[in-house]
Short mmCIF file of C-alpha atoms and ligand atoms in Angstrom, two decimals:
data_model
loop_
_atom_site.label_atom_id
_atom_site.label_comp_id
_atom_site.label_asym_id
_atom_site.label_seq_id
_atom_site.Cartn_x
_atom_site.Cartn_y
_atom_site.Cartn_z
CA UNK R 1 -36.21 12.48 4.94
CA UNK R 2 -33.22 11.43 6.84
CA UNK R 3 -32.72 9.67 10.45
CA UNK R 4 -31.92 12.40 13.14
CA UNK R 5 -28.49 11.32 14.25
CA UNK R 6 -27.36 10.65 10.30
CA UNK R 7 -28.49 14.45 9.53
CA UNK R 8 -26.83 14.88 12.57
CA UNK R 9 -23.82 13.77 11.81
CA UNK R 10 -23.97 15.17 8.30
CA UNK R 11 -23.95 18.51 9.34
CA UNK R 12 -20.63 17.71 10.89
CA UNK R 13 -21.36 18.32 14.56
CA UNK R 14 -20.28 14.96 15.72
CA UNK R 15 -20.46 11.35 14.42
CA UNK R 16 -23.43 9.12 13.76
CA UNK R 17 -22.89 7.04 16.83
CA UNK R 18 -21.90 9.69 19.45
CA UNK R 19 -24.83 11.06 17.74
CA UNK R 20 -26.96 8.45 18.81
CA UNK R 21 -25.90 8.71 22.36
CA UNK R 22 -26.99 12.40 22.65
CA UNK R 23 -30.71 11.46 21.27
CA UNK R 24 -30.98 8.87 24.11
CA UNK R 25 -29.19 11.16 26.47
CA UNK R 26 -32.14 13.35 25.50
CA UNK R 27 -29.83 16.31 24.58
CA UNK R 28 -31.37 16.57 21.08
CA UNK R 29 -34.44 19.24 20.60
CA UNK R 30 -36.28 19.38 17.30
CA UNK R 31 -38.67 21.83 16.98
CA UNK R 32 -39.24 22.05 20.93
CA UNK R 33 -39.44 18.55 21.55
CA UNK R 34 -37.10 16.67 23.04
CA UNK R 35 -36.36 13.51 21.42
CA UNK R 36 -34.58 10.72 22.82
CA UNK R 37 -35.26 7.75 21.00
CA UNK R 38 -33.55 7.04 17.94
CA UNK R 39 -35.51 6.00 14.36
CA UNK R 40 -36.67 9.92 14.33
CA UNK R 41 -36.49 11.12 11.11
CA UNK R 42 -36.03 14.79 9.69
CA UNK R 43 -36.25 16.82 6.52
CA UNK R 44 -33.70 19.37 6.95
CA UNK R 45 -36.22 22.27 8.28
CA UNK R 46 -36.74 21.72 11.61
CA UNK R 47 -35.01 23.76 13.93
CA UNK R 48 -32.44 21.12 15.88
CA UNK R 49 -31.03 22.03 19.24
CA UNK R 50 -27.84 20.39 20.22
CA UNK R 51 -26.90 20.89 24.52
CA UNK R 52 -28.64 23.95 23.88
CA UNK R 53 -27.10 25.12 20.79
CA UNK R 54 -28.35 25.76 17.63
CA UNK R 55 -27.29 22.57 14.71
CA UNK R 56 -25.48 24.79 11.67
CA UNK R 57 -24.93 22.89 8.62
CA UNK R 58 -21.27 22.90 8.47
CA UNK R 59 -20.00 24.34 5.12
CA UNK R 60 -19.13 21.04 2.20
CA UNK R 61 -15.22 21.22 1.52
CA UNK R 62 -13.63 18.92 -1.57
CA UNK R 63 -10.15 18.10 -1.74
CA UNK R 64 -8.04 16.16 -4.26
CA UNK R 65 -5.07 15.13 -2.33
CA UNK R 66 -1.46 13.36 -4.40
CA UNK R 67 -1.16 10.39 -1.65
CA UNK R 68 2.88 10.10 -0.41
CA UNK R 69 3.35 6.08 0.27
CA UNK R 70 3.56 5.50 3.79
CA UNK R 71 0.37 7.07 4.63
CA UNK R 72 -2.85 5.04 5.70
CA UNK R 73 -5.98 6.00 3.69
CA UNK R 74 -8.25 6.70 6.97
CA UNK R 75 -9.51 9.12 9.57
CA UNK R 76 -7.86 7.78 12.45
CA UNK R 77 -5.20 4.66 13.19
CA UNK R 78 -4.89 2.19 16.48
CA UNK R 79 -1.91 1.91 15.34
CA UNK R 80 -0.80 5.61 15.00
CA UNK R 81 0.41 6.19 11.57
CA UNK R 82 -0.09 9.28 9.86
CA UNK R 83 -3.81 9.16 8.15
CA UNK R 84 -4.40 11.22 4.77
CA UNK R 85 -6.91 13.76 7.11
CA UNK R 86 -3.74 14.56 8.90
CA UNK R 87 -2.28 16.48 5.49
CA UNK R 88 -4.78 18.31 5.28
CA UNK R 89 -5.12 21.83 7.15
CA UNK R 90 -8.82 22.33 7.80
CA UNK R 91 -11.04 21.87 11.16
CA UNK R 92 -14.10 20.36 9.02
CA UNK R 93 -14.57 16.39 9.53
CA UNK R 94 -13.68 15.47 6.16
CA UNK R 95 -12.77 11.61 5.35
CA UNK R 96 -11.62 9.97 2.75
CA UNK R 97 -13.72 8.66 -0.18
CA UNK R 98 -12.47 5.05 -1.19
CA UNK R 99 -9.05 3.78 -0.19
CA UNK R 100 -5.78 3.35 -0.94
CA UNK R 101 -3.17 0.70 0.17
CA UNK R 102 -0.62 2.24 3.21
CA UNK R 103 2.44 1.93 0.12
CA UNK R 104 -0.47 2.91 -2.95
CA UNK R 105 0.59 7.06 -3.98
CA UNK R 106 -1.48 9.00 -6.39
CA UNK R 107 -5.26 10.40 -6.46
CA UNK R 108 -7.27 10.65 -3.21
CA UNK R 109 -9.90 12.76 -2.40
CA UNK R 110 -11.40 13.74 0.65
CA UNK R 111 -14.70 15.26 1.56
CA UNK R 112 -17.55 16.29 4.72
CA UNK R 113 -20.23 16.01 1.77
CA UNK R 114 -21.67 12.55 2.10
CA UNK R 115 -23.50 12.41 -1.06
CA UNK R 116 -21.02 13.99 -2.77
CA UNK R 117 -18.86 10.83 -1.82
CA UNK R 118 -21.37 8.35 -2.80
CA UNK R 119 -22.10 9.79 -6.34
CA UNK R 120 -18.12 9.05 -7.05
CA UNK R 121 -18.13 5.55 -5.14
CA UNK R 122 -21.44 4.41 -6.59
CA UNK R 123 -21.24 1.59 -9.43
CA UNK R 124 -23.42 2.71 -11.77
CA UNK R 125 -21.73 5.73 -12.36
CA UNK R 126 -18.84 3.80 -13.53
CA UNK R 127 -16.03 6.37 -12.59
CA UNK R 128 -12.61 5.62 -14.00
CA UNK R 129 -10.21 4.82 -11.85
CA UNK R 130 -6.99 4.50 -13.51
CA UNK R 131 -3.46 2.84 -12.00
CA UNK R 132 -0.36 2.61 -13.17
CA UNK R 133 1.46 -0.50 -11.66
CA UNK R 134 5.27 -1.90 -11.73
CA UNK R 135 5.11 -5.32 -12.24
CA UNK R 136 7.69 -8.08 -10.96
CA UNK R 137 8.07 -9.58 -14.40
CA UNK R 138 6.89 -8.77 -17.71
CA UNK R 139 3.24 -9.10 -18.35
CA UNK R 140 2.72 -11.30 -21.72
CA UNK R 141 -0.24 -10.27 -24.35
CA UNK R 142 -2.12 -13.92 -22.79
CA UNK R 143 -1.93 -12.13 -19.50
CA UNK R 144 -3.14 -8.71 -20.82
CA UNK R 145 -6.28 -10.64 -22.13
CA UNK R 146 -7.02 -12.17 -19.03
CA UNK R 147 -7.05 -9.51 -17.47
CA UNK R 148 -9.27 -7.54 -19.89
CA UNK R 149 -11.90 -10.31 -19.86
CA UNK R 150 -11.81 -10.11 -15.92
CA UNK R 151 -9.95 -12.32 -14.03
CA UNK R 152 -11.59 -13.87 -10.57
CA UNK R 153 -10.68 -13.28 -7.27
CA UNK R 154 -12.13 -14.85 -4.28
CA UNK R 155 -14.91 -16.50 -6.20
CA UNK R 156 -15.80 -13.22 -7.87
CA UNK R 157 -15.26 -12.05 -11.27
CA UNK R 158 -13.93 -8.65 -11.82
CA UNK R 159 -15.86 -6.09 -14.58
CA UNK R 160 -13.93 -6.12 -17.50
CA UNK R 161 -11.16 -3.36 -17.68
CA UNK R 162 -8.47 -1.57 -19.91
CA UNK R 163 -5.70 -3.15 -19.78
CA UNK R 164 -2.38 -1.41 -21.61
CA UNK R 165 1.51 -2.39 -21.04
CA UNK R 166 3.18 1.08 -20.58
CA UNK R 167 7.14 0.25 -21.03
CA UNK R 168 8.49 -2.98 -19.91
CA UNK R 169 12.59 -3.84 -19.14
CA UNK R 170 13.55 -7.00 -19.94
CA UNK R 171 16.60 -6.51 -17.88
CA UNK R 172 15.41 -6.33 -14.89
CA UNK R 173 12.70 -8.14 -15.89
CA UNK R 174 9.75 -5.56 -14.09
CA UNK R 175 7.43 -3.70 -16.35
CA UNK R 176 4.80 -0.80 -16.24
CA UNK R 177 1.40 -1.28 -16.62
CA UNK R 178 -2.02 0.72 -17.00
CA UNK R 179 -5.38 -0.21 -16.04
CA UNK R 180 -8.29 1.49 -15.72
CA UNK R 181 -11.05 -0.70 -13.15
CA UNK R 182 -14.82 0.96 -12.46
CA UNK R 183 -15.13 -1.05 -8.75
CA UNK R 184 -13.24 -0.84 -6.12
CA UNK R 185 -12.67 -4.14 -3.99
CA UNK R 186 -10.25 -4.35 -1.37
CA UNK R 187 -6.65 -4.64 -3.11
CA UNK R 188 -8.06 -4.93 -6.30
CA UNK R 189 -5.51 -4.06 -8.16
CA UNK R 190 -3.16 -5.97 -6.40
CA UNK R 191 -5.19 -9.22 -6.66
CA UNK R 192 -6.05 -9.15 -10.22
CA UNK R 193 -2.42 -9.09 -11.01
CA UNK R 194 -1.92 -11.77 -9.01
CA UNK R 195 -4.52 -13.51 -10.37
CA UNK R 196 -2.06 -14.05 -13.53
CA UNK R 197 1.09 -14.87 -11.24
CA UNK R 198 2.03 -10.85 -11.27
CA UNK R 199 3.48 -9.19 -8.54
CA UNK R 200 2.86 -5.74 -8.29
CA UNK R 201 6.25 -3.39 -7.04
CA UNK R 202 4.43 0.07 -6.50
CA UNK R 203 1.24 1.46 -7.62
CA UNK R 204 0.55 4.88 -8.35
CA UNK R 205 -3.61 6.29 -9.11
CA UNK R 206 -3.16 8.76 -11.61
CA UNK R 207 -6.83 9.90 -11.70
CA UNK R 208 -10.58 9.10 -10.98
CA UNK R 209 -12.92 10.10 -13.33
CA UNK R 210 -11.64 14.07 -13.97
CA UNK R 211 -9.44 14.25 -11.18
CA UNK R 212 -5.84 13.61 -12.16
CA UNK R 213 -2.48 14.66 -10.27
CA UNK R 214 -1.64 17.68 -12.45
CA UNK R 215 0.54 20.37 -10.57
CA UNK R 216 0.44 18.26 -7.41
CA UNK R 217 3.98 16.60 -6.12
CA UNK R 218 3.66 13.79 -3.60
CA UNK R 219 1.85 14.93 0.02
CA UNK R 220 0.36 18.03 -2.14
CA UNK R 221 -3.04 19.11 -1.99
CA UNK R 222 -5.84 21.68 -3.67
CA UNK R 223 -9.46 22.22 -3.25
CA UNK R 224 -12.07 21.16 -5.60
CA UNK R 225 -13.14 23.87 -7.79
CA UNK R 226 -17.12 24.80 -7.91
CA UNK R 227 -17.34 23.56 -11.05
CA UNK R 228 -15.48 20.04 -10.53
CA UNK R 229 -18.33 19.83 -7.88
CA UNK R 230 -20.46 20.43 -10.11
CA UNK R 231 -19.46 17.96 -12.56
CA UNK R 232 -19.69 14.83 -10.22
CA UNK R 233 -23.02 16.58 -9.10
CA UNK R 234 -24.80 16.16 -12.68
CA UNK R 235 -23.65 12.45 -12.56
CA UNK R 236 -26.77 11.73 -9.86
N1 LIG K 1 -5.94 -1.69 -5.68
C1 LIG K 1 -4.97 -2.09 -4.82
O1 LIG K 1 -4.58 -3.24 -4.83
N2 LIG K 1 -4.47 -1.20 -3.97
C2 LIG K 1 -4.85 0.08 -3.91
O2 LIG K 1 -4.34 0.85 -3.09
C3 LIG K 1 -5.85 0.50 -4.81
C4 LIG K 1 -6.38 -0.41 -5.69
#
């Protein structure tokens, strides 16, 4: 059972609130009966009438979109930059799952299929997300460890994580390094490493969980294949 305006919503006809104004509007029939009070819940077999039109369940799309910097990880922006729903060419509400920094590049995907999103973003399924950051300085093997152990940021310890140092240049004194994190706190990333006094230059997400950026250059996209899908599917 679901509330009205979420199944609503779901379905892709509109969202959850503006849902909720059309049930108190009283432009919402289920099964003959108008219903204008929200807290009414539905299994999925009623026959839902919409301003007189029929409620279709709008076909799930998946996409795995390579993230250009500059681009806010959103569905829409007061301030009017370009959102990540704006690269893609399809007329189904689809939103981002998780986010990514406005200068983060790499793995993002984007769906309509709400459960499909929370299976990925749900802890217990402890999906791998896996960055690859250039650090302002070189990270020393103390520093690695920290990090490993989970380091704490705003009064909360991180999970531990795999930390590995990718190439460093002592020159210029930067270096690159991998980590793989499970959660997915604001600026995580970001924050751990400065946690240890790192700064991080750029980050890149080079996959989460079986979704990596093969055969897609920067603002590139593809669908999801069935079978990917499927995969996050069994994880429920
Ligand atoms: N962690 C960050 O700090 N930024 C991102 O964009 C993603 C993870």
């Amino acid at each position: 059972m679901e509330r009205l305006q979420k199944f609503i919503a779901e379905a892709g006809y509109c969202s959850r609130r503006k849902a909720e104004e059309l049930i108190k509007q009283g432009k919402v029939i289920v099964n003959g009966k108008v219903i204008n009070e929200l807290g009414v819940k539905v299994t999925g077999k009623e026959k839902i009438i919409i301003n007189g039109i029929l409620l279709k369940k709008e076909t799930k799309e998946y996409y795995l979109l390579n993230k250009p910097r500059g681009i806010i990880t959103s569905v829409s922006d007061d301030k009017n930059r370009k959102t990540v729903v704006e690269l893609i060419n399809t007329n189904k509400r689809i939103y981002p799952i998780g986010r990514l920094d406005y200068d983060t590049t790499g793995v993002i995907l984007l769906t309509n299929d709400g459960e499909f999103a929370n299976i990925l973003m749900h802890p217990n399924n402890n999906i791998d997300k896996v960055y690859l950051a250039k650090l302002d300085g070189v990270i020393t093997g103390k520093e690695i460890n920290q990090l490993k152990n989970g380091v704490v940021i705003d009064g909360v310890k991180c999970e531990k994580c795999r930390v590995k140092l990718r190439k460093k240049d002592t020159k210029n004194n930067t270096c690159m390094v991998e980590i793989v994190i499970h959660e997915g706190r604001n600026h995580q990333v970001k924050r751990m490493f400065q946690a240890v006094g790192l700064n991080v230059l750029k980050l890149k997400r080079e996959r989460v969980g079986i979704f990596t950026l093969d055969g897609l250059k920067s603002g590139e996209y593809r669908k999801l294949t069935p079978k990917e899908v499927a995969v996050i599917y069994s994880l429920r």
